[in-house]
């Protein structure tokens, strides 16, 4: 049974360090870690699981004036897939590969108006003839994220207060404000490859919907169409020369240039439709048996229906070291420019490091530290903005048996910036914040 | 046992003869040339008879080797020797026809032609004798259908699973969404 754990450990270590989200629980952000040995159902295997944790959040609304709260988090998941490598052995890839999963996350804040909410995740991916010369993929993903992502702001009274009146204590803008954000994406990709996969070329399309449930965030609602292409050539010993590129058309449901002047005055910042394109060329693979690397450079450009666009050099450098089979450490740098809800776009320079460990087949530890420098485009409403973001996460679990573990997680975020939002009354709301959260719980999984 | 020994001696004799012929060829830097044609008709007939007699002896020897290989159940050797004997017998029959024509003609041009044909057939029979000798040792070098098993020491390979799928560059990790418009001017 320890052998099974080791296999899981190797699979877990093999995943990309940066795949984790800062919002999801440690294990739900990494499917290979969440899965246990599973239950075989004919040509499929099922991986159910549930976790329950108690925690503390020092700054629920990411505000300069933090509201803290104890939190309860319950997260079930259910994954279904065609037989994995451990079960199918040397049989080779099946003609059809299928993976699907559904997960939930109930959160209850005991001491803030955030109250109780339910997040959800669901995804499915169908691959026809994996490993063949022609492969076709269909994918779908849905996420409902409930974590507050900004300060709710300050309530604006209906009448302007008399300056002679005594100051009133600041109150949250809307105690029932929902931060629920629904994201749906549907994609298809065709791949042509030589036998053995030495050369591959793919062409894909993705449609995505980004929906903020609360009317207060309606300006952020958008959908996008992305056409992407990629190709790679693998050579000795395990290295690939790769290229990928994409063109994305992003449409806000209520873009700024389609609003009347009155409506525009109510918008917090720019919401301009855009077409962005990116291309990247690089090398990825192994330098030695224990050292891997990624080195890539590219070009990106964004064309917005109004406001400034961008042209940018993109870069990616990462080195990975695996001193033991179940220990991985990485260090890297990213330079990226993406669309933003403020100033049309944001340029990012990020230094990051991370580690994943499985010790003795029973202790799993993941850690990540990032320092990112953000430079936003100039927003006519909000002006200029520069941020520095620091992120440190550490999560781990101790597996008492093959299907039950004690989990722990600690996260620290801090956003350093001089930027302040100003409302109609001239009241300031600083964009800087810091947040700590800690979790302790148990989870059962198969 | 005596019969087998005799055949072996005969075969070794054939091989030795062929080896000396080959050695003679190797010492001569010029390509092998047929011996100069004699002008005397009697000498021409004598040379032709020598070719036919050598061919007959070679056929007999190879025939004995075929029987021996058949008794040993060595299918590969039998097949190889049978092929050579068929060719030897065909060339021997042709040589006999040309010898008969050589004996029966009085025309100097036809005589020279028949003699040349006999010499060429003689060289061909020499080559077939060498090839028959290779049949005897052929099983030493014939491996049949082969398969190559490659064992890769995975400890020496990089740990990267799919180098063709590089890590993605994710957007900023911390949210940067502005507050709702109700709080903004």
Coordinates of C-alpha atoms in Angstrom, one line a residue:
Chain A
X1 CA 0.0 0.0 0.0
X2 CA 2.9 2.3 0.6
X3 CA 3.9 1.7 -3.0
X4 CA 0.5 3.1 -4.1
X5 CA 1.2 6.2 -2.0
X6 CA 4.6 6.6 -3.6
X7 CA 3.1 6.4 -7.0
X8 CA 0.6 9.1 -6.0
X9 CA 3.4 11.1 -4.6
X10 CA 5.3 10.9 -7.9
X11 CA 2.2 12.0 -9.8
X12 CA 1.6 14.8 -7.3
X13 CA 5.2 16.0 -7.6
X14 CA 5.0 15.9 -11.4
X15 CA 2.3 18.6 -11.5
X16 CA 3.2 22.2 -12.2
X17 CA 3.9 24.2 -9.1
X18 CA 2.2 27.3 -10.4
X19 CA -1.0 25.6 -11.1
X20 CA -2.4 26.2 -7.7
X21 CA -4.8 29.0 -7.0
X22 CA -4.6 31.2 -4.0
X23 CA -8.3 30.7 -3.3
X24 CA -8.8 27.0 -3.5
X25 CA -7.8 24.6 -0.7
X26 CA -4.4 23.1 -1.1
X27 CA -5.6 19.7 -2.2
X28 CA -8.5 20.9 -4.5
X29 CA -6.0 23.1 -6.4
X30 CA -4.0 20.0 -7.3
X31 CA -6.1 17.1 -8.5
X32 CA -3.3 14.6 -8.4
X33 CA -2.9 15.4 -4.7
X34 CA -6.7 15.2 -4.0
X35 CA -7.1 11.8 -5.5
X36 CA -6.5 8.6 -3.5
X37 CA -6.4 5.1 -4.8
X38 CA -9.9 5.4 -6.2
X39 CA -12.7 2.9 -6.9
X40 CA -12.7 1.0 -10.1
X41 CA -15.9 1.0 -12.1
X42 CA -15.3 -1.1 -15.2
X43 CA -13.1 1.1 -17.5
X44 CA -13.4 4.1 -15.2
X45 CA -12.1 5.0 -11.8
X46 CA -13.9 7.1 -9.3
X47 CA -12.3 9.4 -6.7
X48 CA -14.6 10.7 -4.0
X49 CA -13.5 12.8 -1.1
X50 CA -14.5 15.4 1.5
X51 CA -12.6 17.8 3.8
X52 CA -13.6 19.9 6.8
X53 CA -11.5 22.7 8.2
X54 CA -11.7 25.5 10.7
X55 CA -9.7 28.6 10.1
X56 CA -9.0 32.2 10.7
X57 CA -9.0 35.0 8.1
X58 CA -7.4 38.3 9.3
X59 CA -8.8 40.4 6.4
X60 CA -11.9 39.0 4.8
X61 CA -12.4 41.9 2.4
X62 CA -8.8 42.7 1.5
X63 CA -9.2 46.1 3.0
X64 CA -6.8 48.6 4.6
X65 CA -9.2 48.5 7.5
X66 CA -9.4 44.7 8.0
X67 CA -12.3 42.7 9.3
X68 CA -11.2 39.4 10.7
X69 CA -13.3 36.3 11.3
X70 CA -13.1 32.6 12.2
X71 CA -14.2 30.5 9.2
X72 CA -15.6 27.1 8.6
X73 CA -14.9 25.4 5.3
X74 CA -16.4 22.1 4.0
X75 CA -15.2 20.9 0.6
X76 CA -16.5 17.7 -1.0
X77 CA -15.2 16.5 -4.4
X78 CA -15.9 13.7 -6.8
X79 CA -13.6 12.9 -9.8
X80 CA -14.3 10.4 -12.6
X81 CA -11.9 9.3 -15.2
X82 CA -10.8 6.5 -17.5
X83 CA -8.3 4.2 -16.0
X84 CA -5.1 5.9 -15.0
X85 CA -1.5 4.7 -15.7
X86 CA -1.3 2.7 -12.4
X87 CA -4.4 0.6 -13.4
X88 CA -4.0 0.3 -17.1
X89 CA -0.3 -0.8 -16.8
X90 CA 1.4 -1.4 -20.2
X91 CA -1.9 -1.5 -22.1
X92 CA -1.1 1.9 -23.7
X93 CA -3.5 4.8 -24.0
X94 CA -7.2 3.9 -24.5
X95 CA -9.0 5.1 -27.7
X96 CA -10.9 7.6 -25.6
X97 CA -9.7 9.3 -22.5
X98 CA -12.2 11.1 -20.2
X99 CA -11.8 13.1 -17.1
X100 CA -14.5 14.9 -15.2
X101 CA -14.8 16.3 -11.7
X102 CA -17.1 18.3 -9.5
X103 CA -16.3 20.0 -6.2
X104 CA -17.9 22.3 -3.8
X105 CA -16.7 24.6 -1.1
X106 CA -19.1 25.8 1.7
X107 CA -17.7 28.7 3.6
X108 CA -19.2 30.2 6.7
X109 CA -17.7 33.4 8.2
X110 CA -18.7 33.7 11.9
X111 CA -18.0 37.4 12.4
X112 CA -18.4 39.4 9.2
X113 CA -21.3 40.2 6.9
X114 CA -19.8 37.7 4.3
X115 CA -22.0 35.1 6.0
X116 CA -22.4 31.7 4.3
X117 CA -21.7 31.0 0.7
X118 CA -21.1 28.1 -1.6
X119 CA -18.4 27.9 -4.2
X120 CA -18.3 25.2 -6.9
X121 CA -16.1 23.8 -9.5
X122 CA -16.8 21.4 -12.3
X123 CA -14.8 20.3 -15.3
X124 CA -14.8 17.7 -18.1
X125 CA -12.3 16.8 -20.7
X126 CA -12.7 14.3 -23.5
X127 CA -9.7 13.2 -25.6
X128 CA -10.2 11.2 -28.7
X129 CA -7.3 8.9 -29.7
X130 CA -4.7 10.2 -27.2
X131 CA -1.2 9.5 -28.5
X132 CA -2.4 8.9 -32.0
X133 CA -1.3 10.9 -35.1
X134 CA -4.5 12.9 -35.0
X135 CA -5.9 13.7 -31.5
X136 CA -9.0 15.7 -30.8
X137 CA -9.9 17.3 -27.4
X138 CA -13.1 18.8 -26.0
X139 CA -13.0 20.5 -22.7
X140 CA -15.4 22.4 -20.4
X141 CA -14.8 24.1 -17.1
X142 CA -17.1 25.9 -14.7
X143 CA -16.1 27.7 -11.5
X144 CA -18.1 29.6 -8.9
X145 CA -15.7 31.6 -6.7
X146 CA -17.2 33.1 -3.6
X147 CA -14.2 34.7 -1.9
X148 CA -14.3 38.5 -1.5
X149 CA -11.9 40.0 -4.0
X150 CA -12.1 43.6 -3.1
X151 CA -13.2 46.0 -0.4
X152 CA -17.0 46.5 -0.6
X153 CA -16.4 50.2 -0.5
X154 CA -18.1 52.9 1.6
X155 CA -21.8 53.5 1.6
X156 CA -22.7 56.7 -0.2
X157 CA -25.6 58.4 1.6
X158 CA -28.6 59.7 -0.4
X159 CA -28.0 63.2 0.8
X160 CA -24.8 65.1 1.3
X161 CA -24.0 65.2 5.0
X162 CA -23.8 68.6 6.8
X163 CA -20.1 69.4 7.5
X164 CA -21.2 70.5 11.0
X165 CA -22.6 67.1 11.9
X166 CA -20.4 64.9 14.0
X167 CA -18.5 62.2 11.9
X168 CA -20.3 59.0 11.4
X169 CA -18.5 55.7 11.8
X170 CA -17.7 54.2 8.4
X171 CA -20.1 51.4 7.4
X172 CA -19.7 48.8 4.7
X173 CA -21.3 49.7 1.4
X174 CA -23.6 46.7 1.3
X175 CA -23.7 44.0 3.9
X176 CA -25.3 41.6 1.5
X177 CA -23.0 42.3 -1.3
X178 CA -22.2 39.1 -3.2
X179 CA -18.7 38.4 -4.5
X180 CA -19.8 35.4 -6.4
X181 CA -18.1 35.1 -9.7
X182 CA -19.1 32.5 -12.3
X183 CA -16.6 31.5 -15.0
X184 CA -17.5 29.1 -17.8
X185 CA -15.2 28.0 -20.6
X186 CA -15.8 25.7 -23.5
X187 CA -12.9 24.6 -25.7
X188 CA -11.9 22.3 -28.6
X189 CA -8.4 21.5 -29.8
X190 CA -7.1 19.3 -32.6
X191 CA -3.6 18.0 -32.6
X192 CA -1.4 16.5 -35.3
X193 CA 1.7 14.6 -34.1
X194 CA 4.2 12.1 -35.3
X195 CA 4.2 8.6 -33.8
X196 CA 5.9 8.9 -30.4
X197 CA 5.0 12.6 -30.2
X198 CA 8.4 13.9 -31.4
X199 CA 6.6 16.6 -33.3
X200 CA 3.2 18.0 -32.4
X201 CA 1.1 20.9 -33.7
X202 CA -2.3 21.9 -32.4
X203 CA -5.0 24.4 -33.1
X204 CA -7.7 25.3 -30.6
X205 CA -10.6 27.5 -29.8
X206 CA -12.1 28.5 -26.5
X207 CA -15.2 30.5 -25.6
X208 CA -15.4 31.9 -22.1
X209 CA -18.0 33.7 -20.0
X210 CA -17.0 35.7 -16.9
X211 CA -20.1 36.6 -14.9
X212 CA -20.2 38.6 -11.7
X213 CA -23.5 37.8 -9.9
X214 CA -23.9 41.1 -8.0
X215 CA -25.2 44.1 -10.0
X216 CA -22.6 46.2 -8.2
X217 CA -20.0 44.3 -10.3
X218 CA -22.0 44.1 -13.5
X219 CA -19.5 46.3 -15.3
X220 CA -17.0 43.4 -15.1
X221 CA -19.2 40.9 -16.9
X222 CA -17.6 39.8 -20.1
X223 CA -17.1 37.0 -22.6
X224 CA -14.2 36.1 -24.8
X225 CA -13.2 34.1 -27.9
X226 CA -9.7 32.8 -28.1
X227 CA -8.1 31.1 -31.1
X228 CA -4.7 29.5 -30.2
X229 CA -2.0 27.5 -32.0
X230 CA 0.9 25.6 -30.7
X231 CA 3.7 23.3 -31.9
X232 CA 6.6 21.5 -30.3
X233 CA 9.6 19.4 -31.3
X234 CA 11.1 17.1 -28.8
X235 CA 14.7 16.0 -28.9
X236 CA 17.3 14.3 -26.7
X237 CA 17.2 13.7 -23.8
X238 CA 13.8 15.1 -22.8
X239 CA 13.7 18.6 -24.1
X240 CA 11.3 20.4 -26.4
X241 CA 11.5 23.5 -28.6
X242 CA 8.0 25.0 -28.4
X243 CA 6.0 27.8 -29.9
X244 CA 2.5 28.9 -28.9
X245 CA 0.4 31.9 -29.8
X246 CA -3.1 33.1 -29.4
X247 CA -5.6 35.8 -30.4
X248 CA -8.3 36.8 -27.9
X249 CA -11.3 39.0 -28.4
X250 CA -12.7 40.1 -25.1
X251 CA -16.1 41.8 -25.0
X252 CA -17.5 43.5 -21.9
X253 CA -21.3 43.2 -21.7
X254 CA -21.4 47.0 -20.9
X255 CA -18.2 48.3 -22.3
X256 CA -17.3 51.9 -21.5
X257 CA -17.5 53.2 -25.0
X258 CA -21.1 52.0 -25.3
X259 CA -22.3 53.9 -22.2
X260 CA -23.9 57.3 -22.0
X261 CA -22.0 60.0 -20.2
X262 CA -24.2 59.5 -17.0
X263 CA -23.6 55.8 -17.1
X264 CA -19.9 56.3 -17.7
X265 CA -19.7 58.5 -14.6
X266 CA -20.9 55.6 -12.5
X267 CA -18.2 53.2 -13.8
X268 CA -15.3 52.7 -11.5
X269 CA -12.7 52.4 -14.2
X270 CA -12.3 51.5 -17.9
X271 CA -14.1 48.5 -19.4
X272 CA -13.0 48.6 -23.0
X273 CA -13.5 45.7 -25.5
X274 CA -10.1 44.5 -26.7
X275 CA -8.2 42.2 -29.0
X276 CA -5.0 40.8 -27.6
X277 CA -2.5 38.7 -29.3
X278 CA 0.5 36.8 -27.8
X279 CA 3.2 34.6 -29.2
X280 CA 6.0 32.7 -27.3
X281 CA 9.0 30.7 -28.4
X282 CA 11.0 28.7 -26.0
X283 CA 12.8 25.6 -24.7
X284 CA 11.4 23.3 -22.0
X285 CA 12.8 20.1 -20.5
X286 CA 15.7 18.6 -18.7
X287 CA 19.3 19.7 -18.4
X288 CA 20.3 16.7 -16.4
X289 CA 18.5 13.8 -14.7
X290 CA 17.8 16.1 -11.7
X291 CA 17.5 19.6 -13.3
X292 CA 14.8 20.8 -15.6
X293 CA 14.2 24.3 -17.1
X294 CA 12.0 26.5 -19.1
X295 CA 13.3 29.5 -21.1
X296 CA 10.9 31.4 -23.3
X297 CA 10.4 34.8 -24.8
X298 CA 7.7 36.4 -26.8
X299 CA 5.7 39.4 -27.8
X300 CA 2.2 40.6 -26.8
X301 CA 0.0 43.4 -28.0
X302 CA -3.4 44.6 -27.0
X303 CA -5.7 46.7 -29.1
X304 CA -8.6 48.4 -27.1
X305 CA -11.6 50.1 -28.5
X306 CA -10.8 53.1 -26.4
X307 CA -7.9 54.1 -24.2
X308 CA -4.3 53.0 -24.4
X309 CA -3.2 49.7 -25.8
X310 CA 0.0 47.9 -25.1
X311 CA 3.0 46.3 -26.8
X312 CA 5.2 44.2 -24.6
X313 CA 8.0 41.7 -24.5
X314 CA 7.1 38.6 -22.7
X315 CA 9.5 36.4 -20.8
X316 CA 9.6 33.2 -18.8
X317 CA 12.5 31.6 -17.1
X318 CA 12.3 28.7 -14.6
X319 CA 14.7 26.2 -13.2
X320 CA 13.5 23.0 -11.4
X321 CA 15.5 20.7 -9.3
X322 CA 14.5 17.3 -8.1
X323 CA 17.1 15.9 -5.8
X324 CA 14.9 13.0 -4.9
X325 CA 11.9 11.3 -6.6
X326 CA 9.4 13.0 -4.4
X327 CA 11.1 16.4 -3.8
X328 CA 10.8 19.3 -6.2
X329 CA 12.0 22.8 -5.9
X330 CA 11.7 25.6 -8.5
X331 CA 12.7 29.2 -9.0
X332 CA 11.6 31.4 -11.8
X333 CA 10.8 34.7 -13.3
X334 CA 7.8 35.8 -15.4
X335 CA 7.2 38.9 -17.4
X336 CA 3.7 39.1 -18.7
X337 CA 1.1 41.8 -19.8
X338 CA -2.6 41.0 -19.5
X339 CA -5.9 42.7 -19.7
X340 CA -7.0 44.4 -16.5
X341 CA -10.1 45.9 -15.0
X342 CA -8.2 49.1 -14.4
X343 CA -6.3 51.0 -17.0
X344 CA -7.0 48.5 -19.7
X345 CA -3.9 46.4 -19.0
X346 CA -1.4 45.5 -16.3
X347 CA 2.3 44.7 -16.8
X348 CA 3.7 42.2 -14.4
X349 CA 7.3 41.2 -13.4
X350 CA 7.2 38.3 -11.0
X351 CA 9.9 36.3 -9.1
X352 CA 8.7 33.1 -7.7
X353 CA 9.9 30.0 -5.9
X354 CA 8.1 26.9 -4.8
X355 CA 8.6 23.4 -3.4
X356 CA 6.7 20.2 -3.2
X357 CA 7.7 17.3 -0.9
X358 CA 6.4 13.9 -0.1
X359 CA 8.2 12.5 2.9
X360 CA 8.0 8.8 3.8
X361 CA 4.9 8.5 1.7
X362 CA 2.8 10.0 4.4
X363 CA 3.7 13.7 4.7
X364 CA 2.9 16.1 1.9
X365 CA 4.1 19.7 1.9
X366 CA 3.7 22.4 -0.7
X367 CA 5.1 25.9 -0.4
X368 CA 5.2 28.9 -2.7
X369 CA 6.6 32.4 -2.4
X370 CA 6.1 35.2 -5.0
X371 CA 7.0 38.8 -5.3
X372 CA 5.3 40.6 -8.2
X373 CA 5.6 44.1 -9.5
X374 CA 2.5 45.4 -11.3
X375 CA 2.3 48.5 -13.5
X376 CA -1.2 49.4 -14.6
X377 CA -2.1 51.3 -17.8
X378 CA -3.2 54.9 -17.2
X379 CA -6.9 55.0 -16.4
X380 CA -8.7 58.3 -17.1
X381 CA -10.9 57.7 -14.1
X382 CA -8.3 56.4 -11.6
X383 CA -5.0 57.6 -12.9
X384 CA -1.7 55.7 -12.6
X385 CA -1.2 52.8 -10.3
X386 CA 1.8 50.6 -9.3
X387 CA 1.6 47.7 -6.9
X388 CA 4.0 45.3 -5.4
X389 CA 2.4 42.0 -4.3
X390 CA 3.9 39.5 -1.9
X391 CA 2.4 36.0 -1.5
X392 CA 3.6 33.2 0.7
X393 CA 1.6 29.9 1.0
X394 CA 2.4 26.8 2.9
X395 CA 0.1 23.7 3.0
X396 CA 0.6 20.2 4.1
X397 CA -1.1 17.0 5.2
X398 CA -0.2 14.0 7.3
X399 CA -1.8 10.8 6.0
X400 CA -2.8 8.7 8.9
X401 CA -4.0 6.0 6.5
X402 CA -4.3 5.7 2.8
X403 CA -7.7 7.5 2.8
X404 CA -7.6 9.9 5.7
X405 CA -5.3 12.9 6.5
X406 CA -4.9 15.8 8.8
X407 CA -4.5 19.0 6.8
X408 CA -3.0 22.4 7.6
X409 CA -2.5 25.5 5.5
X410 CA -1.2 29.0 6.1
X411 CA -1.3 31.9 3.6
X412 CA 0.0 35.4 3.7
X413 CA -0.7 38.1 1.1
X414 CA 0.3 41.7 1.1
X415 CA -0.4 44.3 -1.6
X416 CA 1.9 47.3 -1.3
X417 CA 0.7 50.4 -3.2
X418 CA 0.2 54.1 -2.7
X419 CA -2.9 54.0 -4.9
X420 CA -6.2 55.1 -3.3
X421 CA -9.7 54.9 -4.6
X422 CA -11.8 58.0 -4.0
X423 CA -15.6 58.0 -4.0
X424 CA -18.1 60.7 -4.9
X425 CA -17.8 62.2 -1.4
X426 CA -14.1 62.5 -1.7
X427 CA -13.5 59.7 0.8
X428 CA -10.4 57.7 0.3
X429 CA -10.1 53.9 0.2
X430 CA -6.6 52.7 0.0
X431 CA -5.9 49.8 -2.3
X432 CA -3.1 48.4 -0.1
X433 CA -3.9 45.6 2.2
X434 CA -2.4 42.6 4.0
X435 CA -4.0 39.3 4.9
X436 CA -3.2 36.2 6.8
X437 CA -5.3 33.0 6.9
X438 CA -4.7 29.7 8.6
X439 CA -6.5 26.4 8.4
X440 CA -6.5 23.2 10.3
X441 CA -8.7 20.2 9.4
X442 CA -9.1 16.7 8.2
X443 CA -10.0 15.1 4.9
X444 CA -11.0 11.7 3.7
X445 CA -10.4 10.6 0.1
X446 CA -10.3 7.6 -2.2
Chain B
X1 CA 31.4 -42.7 -40.6
X2 CA 33.9 -43.4 -43.4
X3 CA 31.4 -42.0 -46.0
X4 CA 31.1 -38.8 -44.0
X5 CA 34.8 -38.5 -43.6
X6 CA 35.3 -39.0 -47.3
X7 CA 32.8 -36.3 -48.1
X8 CA 34.4 -33.9 -45.7
X9 CA 37.8 -34.6 -47.3
X10 CA 36.3 -34.0 -50.7
X11 CA 34.7 -30.8 -49.6
X12 CA 37.8 -29.6 -48.0
X13 CA 39.6 -30.3 -51.2
X14 CA 37.1 -28.2 -53.1
X15 CA 37.4 -25.4 -50.6
X16 CA 41.2 -25.6 -50.7
X17 CA 41.1 -25.5 -54.5
X18 CA 38.8 -22.5 -54.4
X19 CA 40.9 -20.9 -51.8
X20 CA 44.0 -21.2 -53.8
X21 CA 42.2 -19.8 -56.8
X22 CA 41.0 -16.9 -54.7
X23 CA 44.5 -16.4 -53.3
X24 CA 45.9 -16.5 -56.8
X25 CA 43.4 -13.8 -57.8
X26 CA 44.3 -11.7 -54.7
X27 CA 48.0 -11.7 -55.5
X28 CA 47.2 -10.5 -59.1
X29 CA 46.5 -6.9 -59.0
X30 CA 44.8 -7.1 -62.4
X31 CA 41.1 -8.3 -62.5
X32 CA 40.8 -12.1 -63.1
X33 CA 41.2 -12.8 -66.8
X34 CA 40.3 -16.0 -68.6
X35 CA 43.4 -18.0 -69.6
X36 CA 44.8 -17.2 -73.1
X37 CA 43.0 -19.2 -75.8
X38 CA 45.2 -21.9 -77.2
X39 CA 45.5 -22.0 -81.0
X40 CA 45.7 -25.8 -81.1
X41 CA 42.2 -27.4 -81.4
X42 CA 43.2 -30.4 -79.3
X43 CA 44.3 -28.1 -76.4
X44 CA 41.0 -26.2 -76.7
X45 CA 39.1 -29.5 -76.3
X46 CA 41.3 -30.6 -73.4
X47 CA 40.6 -27.3 -71.6
X48 CA 36.9 -27.7 -72.2
X49 CA 36.9 -31.3 -70.9
X50 CA 38.7 -30.0 -67.8
X51 CA 35.9 -27.6 -67.1
X52 CA 33.2 -30.3 -67.6
X53 CA 35.1 -32.7 -65.3
X54 CA 35.6 -30.1 -62.6
X55 CA 31.9 -29.2 -62.8
X56 CA 30.9 -32.8 -62.5
X57 CA 33.1 -33.3 -59.5
X58 CA 31.7 -30.2 -57.9
X59 CA 28.2 -31.4 -58.6
X60 CA 28.9 -34.7 -57.0
X61 CA 30.5 -33.1 -53.9
X62 CA 27.7 -30.7 -53.4
X63 CA 25.1 -33.4 -53.9
X64 CA 26.8 -35.4 -51.1
X65 CA 26.8 -32.3 -48.8
X66 CA 23.0 -31.9 -49.5
X67 CA 22.4 -35.5 -48.4
X68 CA 24.5 -35.0 -45.3
X69 CA 22.7 -31.8 -44.4
X70 CA 19.4 -33.6 -45.0
X71 CA 20.4 -36.3 -42.6
X72 CA 21.4 -33.7 -40.0
X73 CA 18.0 -32.0 -40.4
X74 CA 19.7 -28.7 -41.1
X75 CA 17.0 -27.1 -43.2
X76 CA 18.9 -23.9 -43.7
X77 CA 22.0 -25.6 -45.1
X78 CA 19.9 -27.9 -47.3
X79 CA 18.1 -25.0 -48.8
X80 CA 21.3 -23.1 -49.5
X81 CA 23.1 -26.1 -51.0
X82 CA 20.1 -27.1 -53.1
X83 CA 20.1 -23.7 -54.7
X84 CA 23.8 -24.0 -55.5
X85 CA 23.5 -27.5 -56.9
X86 CA 20.7 -26.5 -59.2
X87 CA 22.9 -23.7 -60.6
X88 CA 25.9 -26.0 -60.8
X89 CA 24.0 -28.7 -62.7
X90 CA 22.5 -26.1 -65.1
X91 CA 25.9 -24.7 -65.9
X92 CA 27.4 -28.2 -66.2
X93 CA 24.7 -29.1 -68.7
X94 CA 25.5 -26.0 -70.7
X95 CA 29.2 -26.7 -70.6
X96 CA 28.6 -30.2 -71.9
X97 CA 26.7 -28.8 -74.9
X98 CA 29.4 -26.3 -75.7
X99 CA 32.1 -29.1 -75.4
X100 CA 30.1 -31.2 -77.8
X101 CA 29.9 -28.3 -80.2
X102 CA 33.6 -27.6 -79.8
X103 CA 34.4 -31.2 -80.7
X104 CA 32.1 -31.3 -83.7
X105 CA 33.2 -28.1 -85.5
X106 CA 36.0 -27.5 -87.9
X107 CA 35.4 -23.7 -88.3
X108 CA 38.1 -21.8 -86.4
X109 CA 35.7 -18.9 -85.5
X110 CA 33.0 -21.2 -84.0
X111 CA 35.7 -23.2 -82.2
X112 CA 37.1 -20.0 -80.6
X113 CA 33.6 -19.0 -79.6
X114 CA 32.7 -22.4 -78.0
X115 CA 36.1 -22.4 -76.2
X116 CA 35.4 -18.9 -74.8
X117 CA 31.9 -20.0 -73.6
X118 CA 33.5 -23.0 -71.8
X119 CA 36.0 -20.8 -70.0
X120 CA 33.3 -18.4 -68.8
X121 CA 31.2 -21.3 -67.5
X122 CA 34.3 -22.6 -65.8
X123 CA 34.7 -19.3 -63.9
X124 CA 31.0 -19.4 -63.0
X125 CA 31.4 -22.9 -61.6
X126 CA 34.3 -21.7 -59.5
X127 CA 32.2 -19.0 -58.0
X128 CA 29.3 -21.4 -57.3
X129 CA 31.8 -23.7 -55.6
X130 CA 32.8 -20.9 -53.3
X131 CA 29.2 -20.0 -52.5
X132 CA 28.5 -23.7 -51.8
X133 CA 31.3 -23.5 -49.3
X134 CA 29.7 -20.5 -47.6
X135 CA 26.5 -22.5 -47.3
X136 CA 28.2 -25.0 -45.0
X137 CA 29.2 -22.3 -42.5
X138 CA 26.2 -20.0 -43.1
X139 CA 24.3 -21.1 -40.0
X140 CA 27.1 -19.7 -37.9
X141 CA 26.2 -16.2 -39.1
X142 CA 22.5 -16.5 -39.8
X143 CA 20.6 -15.1 -36.8
X144 CA 17.1 -15.4 -38.2
X145 CA 14.5 -12.8 -37.3
X146 CA 15.9 -10.5 -34.7
X147 CA 14.4 -8.2 -32.1
X148 CA 16.2 -5.4 -30.3
X149 CA 15.4 -4.8 -26.6
X150 CA 16.4 -1.3 -25.4
X151 CA 16.6 -0.9 -21.7
X152 CA 16.6 2.7 -20.6
X153 CA 18.0 3.5 -17.2
X154 CA 15.4 6.0 -16.1
X155 CA 17.6 7.3 -13.3
X156 CA 19.7 8.8 -16.0
X157 CA 16.8 10.6 -17.7
X158 CA 15.4 14.0 -16.8
X159 CA 12.3 13.9 -14.7
X160 CA 10.3 16.1 -17.1
X161 CA 7.2 14.2 -18.1
X162 CA 6.0 16.2 -21.1
X163 CA 8.6 18.7 -22.3
X164 CA 6.2 19.7 -25.1
X165 CA 3.8 21.2 -22.5
X166 CA 5.7 24.0 -20.8
X167 CA 4.4 25.6 -17.6
X168 CA 1.8 28.3 -18.2
X169 CA 2.4 31.9 -17.1
X170 CA -0.5 32.8 -14.8
X171 CA -1.9 36.3 -14.3
X172 CA -1.2 38.1 -11.1
X173 CA -2.0 35.9 -8.1
X174 CA -3.7 38.5 -5.9
X175 CA -6.9 40.1 -7.1
X176 CA -6.8 43.7 -8.3
X177 CA -10.4 44.3 -9.0
X178 CA -11.7 47.8 -8.1
X179 CA -14.5 48.2 -5.5
X180 CA -18.1 48.3 -6.8
X181 CA -19.3 51.4 -8.5
X182 CA -21.5 52.3 -5.6
X183 CA -18.4 53.2 -3.7
X184 CA -16.9 55.2 -6.5
X185 CA -17.3 58.6 -7.9

